[in-house]
Coordinates of C-alpha atoms in Angstrom, one line a residue:
X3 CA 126.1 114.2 49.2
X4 CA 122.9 113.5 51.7
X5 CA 122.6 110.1 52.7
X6 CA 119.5 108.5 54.2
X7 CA 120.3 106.2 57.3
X8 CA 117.8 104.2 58.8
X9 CA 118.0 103.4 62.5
X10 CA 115.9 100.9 64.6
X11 CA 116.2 101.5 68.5
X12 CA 115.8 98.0 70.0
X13 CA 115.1 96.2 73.6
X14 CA 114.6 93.3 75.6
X15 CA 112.9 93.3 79.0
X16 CA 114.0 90.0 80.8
X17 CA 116.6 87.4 80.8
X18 CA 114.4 85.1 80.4
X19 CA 113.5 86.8 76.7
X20 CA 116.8 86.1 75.7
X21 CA 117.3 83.3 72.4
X22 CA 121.3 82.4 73.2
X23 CA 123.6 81.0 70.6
X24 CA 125.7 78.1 71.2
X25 CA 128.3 78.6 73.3
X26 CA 131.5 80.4 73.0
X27 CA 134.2 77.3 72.1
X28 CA 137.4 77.3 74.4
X29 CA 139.4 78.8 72.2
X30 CA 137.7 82.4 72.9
X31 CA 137.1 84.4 76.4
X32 CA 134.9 87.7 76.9
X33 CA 135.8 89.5 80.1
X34 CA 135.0 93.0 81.7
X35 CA 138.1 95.1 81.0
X36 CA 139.6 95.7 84.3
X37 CA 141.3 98.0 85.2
X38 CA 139.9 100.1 82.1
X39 CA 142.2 101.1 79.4
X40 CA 141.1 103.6 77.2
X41 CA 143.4 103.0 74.3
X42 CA 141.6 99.7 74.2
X43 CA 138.2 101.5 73.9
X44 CA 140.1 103.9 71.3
X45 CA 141.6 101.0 69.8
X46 CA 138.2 98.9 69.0
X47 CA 135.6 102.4 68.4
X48 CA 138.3 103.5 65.4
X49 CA 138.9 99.2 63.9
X50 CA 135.5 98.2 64.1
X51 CA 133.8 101.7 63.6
X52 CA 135.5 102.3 59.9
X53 CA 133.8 99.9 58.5
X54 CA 130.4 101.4 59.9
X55 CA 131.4 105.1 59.9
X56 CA 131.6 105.6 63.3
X57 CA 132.4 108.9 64.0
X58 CA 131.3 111.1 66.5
X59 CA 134.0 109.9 69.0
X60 CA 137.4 110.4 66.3
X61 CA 137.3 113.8 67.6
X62 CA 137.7 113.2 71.0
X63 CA 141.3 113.6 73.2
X64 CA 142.9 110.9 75.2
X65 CA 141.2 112.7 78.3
X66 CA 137.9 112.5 76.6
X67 CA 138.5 109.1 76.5
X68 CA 139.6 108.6 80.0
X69 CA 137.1 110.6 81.4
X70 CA 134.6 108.1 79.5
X71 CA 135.8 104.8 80.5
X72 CA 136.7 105.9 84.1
X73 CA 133.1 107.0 84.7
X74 CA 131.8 103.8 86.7
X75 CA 128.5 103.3 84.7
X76 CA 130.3 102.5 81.5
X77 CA 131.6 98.7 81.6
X78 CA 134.0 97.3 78.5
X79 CA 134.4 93.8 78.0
X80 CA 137.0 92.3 75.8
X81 CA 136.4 89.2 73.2
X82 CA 139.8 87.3 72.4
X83 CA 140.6 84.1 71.0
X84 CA 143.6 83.0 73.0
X85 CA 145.4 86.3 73.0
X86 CA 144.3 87.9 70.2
X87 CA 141.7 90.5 70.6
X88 CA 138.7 89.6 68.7
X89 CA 135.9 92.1 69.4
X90 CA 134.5 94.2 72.4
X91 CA 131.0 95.9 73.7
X92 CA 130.3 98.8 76.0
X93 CA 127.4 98.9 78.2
X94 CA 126.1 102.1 79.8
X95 CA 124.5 101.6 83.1
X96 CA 121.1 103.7 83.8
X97 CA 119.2 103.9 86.7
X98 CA 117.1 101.4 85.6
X99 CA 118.2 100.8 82.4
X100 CA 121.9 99.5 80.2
X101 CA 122.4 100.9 77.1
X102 CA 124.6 98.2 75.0
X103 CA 126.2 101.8 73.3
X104 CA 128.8 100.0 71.0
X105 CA 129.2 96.3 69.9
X106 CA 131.4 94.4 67.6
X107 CA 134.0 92.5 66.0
X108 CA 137.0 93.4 64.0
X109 CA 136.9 92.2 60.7
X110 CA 138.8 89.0 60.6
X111 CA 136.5 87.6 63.3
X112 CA 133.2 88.6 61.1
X113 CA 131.3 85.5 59.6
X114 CA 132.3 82.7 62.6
X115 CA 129.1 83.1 64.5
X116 CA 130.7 85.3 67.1
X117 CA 128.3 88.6 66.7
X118 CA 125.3 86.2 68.0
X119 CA 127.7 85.2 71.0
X120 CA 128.9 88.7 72.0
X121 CA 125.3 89.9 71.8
X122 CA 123.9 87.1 74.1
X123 CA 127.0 88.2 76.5
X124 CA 126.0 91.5 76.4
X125 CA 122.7 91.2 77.3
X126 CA 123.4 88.4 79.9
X127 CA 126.0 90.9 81.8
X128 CA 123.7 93.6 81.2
X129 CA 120.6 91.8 83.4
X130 CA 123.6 91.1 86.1
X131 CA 123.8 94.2 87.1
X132 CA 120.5 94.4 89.0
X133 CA 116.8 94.9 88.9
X134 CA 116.3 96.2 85.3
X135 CA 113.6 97.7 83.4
X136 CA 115.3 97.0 80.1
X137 CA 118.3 96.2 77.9
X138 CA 118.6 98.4 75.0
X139 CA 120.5 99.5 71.7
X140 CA 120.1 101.1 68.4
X141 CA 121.8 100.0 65.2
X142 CA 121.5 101.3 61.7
X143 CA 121.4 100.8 57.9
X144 CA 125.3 101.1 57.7
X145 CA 126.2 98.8 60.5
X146 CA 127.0 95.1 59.7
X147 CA 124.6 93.5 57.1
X148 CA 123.4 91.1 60.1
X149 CA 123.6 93.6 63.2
X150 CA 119.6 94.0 62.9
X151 CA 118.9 90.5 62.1
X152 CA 120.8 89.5 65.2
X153 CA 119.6 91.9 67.6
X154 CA 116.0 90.6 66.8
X155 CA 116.9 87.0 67.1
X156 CA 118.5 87.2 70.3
X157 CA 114.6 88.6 71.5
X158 CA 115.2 91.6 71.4
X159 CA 112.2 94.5 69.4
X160 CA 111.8 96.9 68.1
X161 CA 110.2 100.2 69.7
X162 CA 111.2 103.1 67.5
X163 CA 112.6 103.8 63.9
X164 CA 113.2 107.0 62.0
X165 CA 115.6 107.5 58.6
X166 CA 117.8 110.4 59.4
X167 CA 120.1 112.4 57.0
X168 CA 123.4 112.6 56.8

């Protein structure tokens, strides 16, 4: 069965283009993951990514994914509320450019608000890096009903789409 996905490719050119949310209660922490831990990366890609059918990374080995989060351009950081891991991003840093390449929550933490946080974080640790050009992502048709929605009010827009098959 062929299935048509549409995907939007999104950015946002300046901190100061950034709509925040309110801020993250006390209860919850977002960190970079360091040192990295890949089974962490593993662990949130294959929770989060099932419901979104995330797939091109299931086939990859352990060193696939130590090779990946060892590479120093790629940066994890960890949502939890207390000790409880909540949700996670990956950012890919460019020469001029980050790449937010994967962003979420697992599902128990959907519907408290928390997507709008993790984005803002995200884009905010994103423009820390340095003089940027832009912050970027793409999200499709089967990520989280809101994904798109939230990715635009946070400032981000839209500079390409295309419907692809799968």
């Amino acid at each position: 069965m062929i299935k048509k996905i549409n995907r939007n490719y999104l950015e946002i050119f300046s901190i100061n283009d950034l709509r925040e949310t309110k801020e993250l209660s006390k209860d919850y922490s977002i960190k970079l993951l360091d040192p990295t831990n890949f089974q962490l990366n593993k662990f949130f890609y294959k929770n989060i990514g099932k419901s979104h059918q995330w797939a091109d990374r299931l086939i990859w080995t352990d060193q696939d994914w130590i090779n990946y989060v060892s590479n120093k351009n790629v940066k994890t950081y960890i949502l939890k509320e207390k000790s409880e891991l909540a949700g996670y991003f990956e950012l890919n840093l460019h020469k001029d450019e980050v790449e937010i390449a994967y962003l979420g929550l697992l599902k128990e933490y959907h519907n408290k608000k928390l997507g709008s946080i993790l984005l803002s974080s995200a884009i905010k640790n994103s423009f820390s890096v340095g003089n940027l050009k832009r912050v970027w992502v793409h999200t499709c048709s089967l990520d989280h009903k809101h994904a798109l929605k939230n990715y635009l009010s946070r400032g981000m827009k839209i500079f390409k789409k295309e419907t692809i098959s799968i």
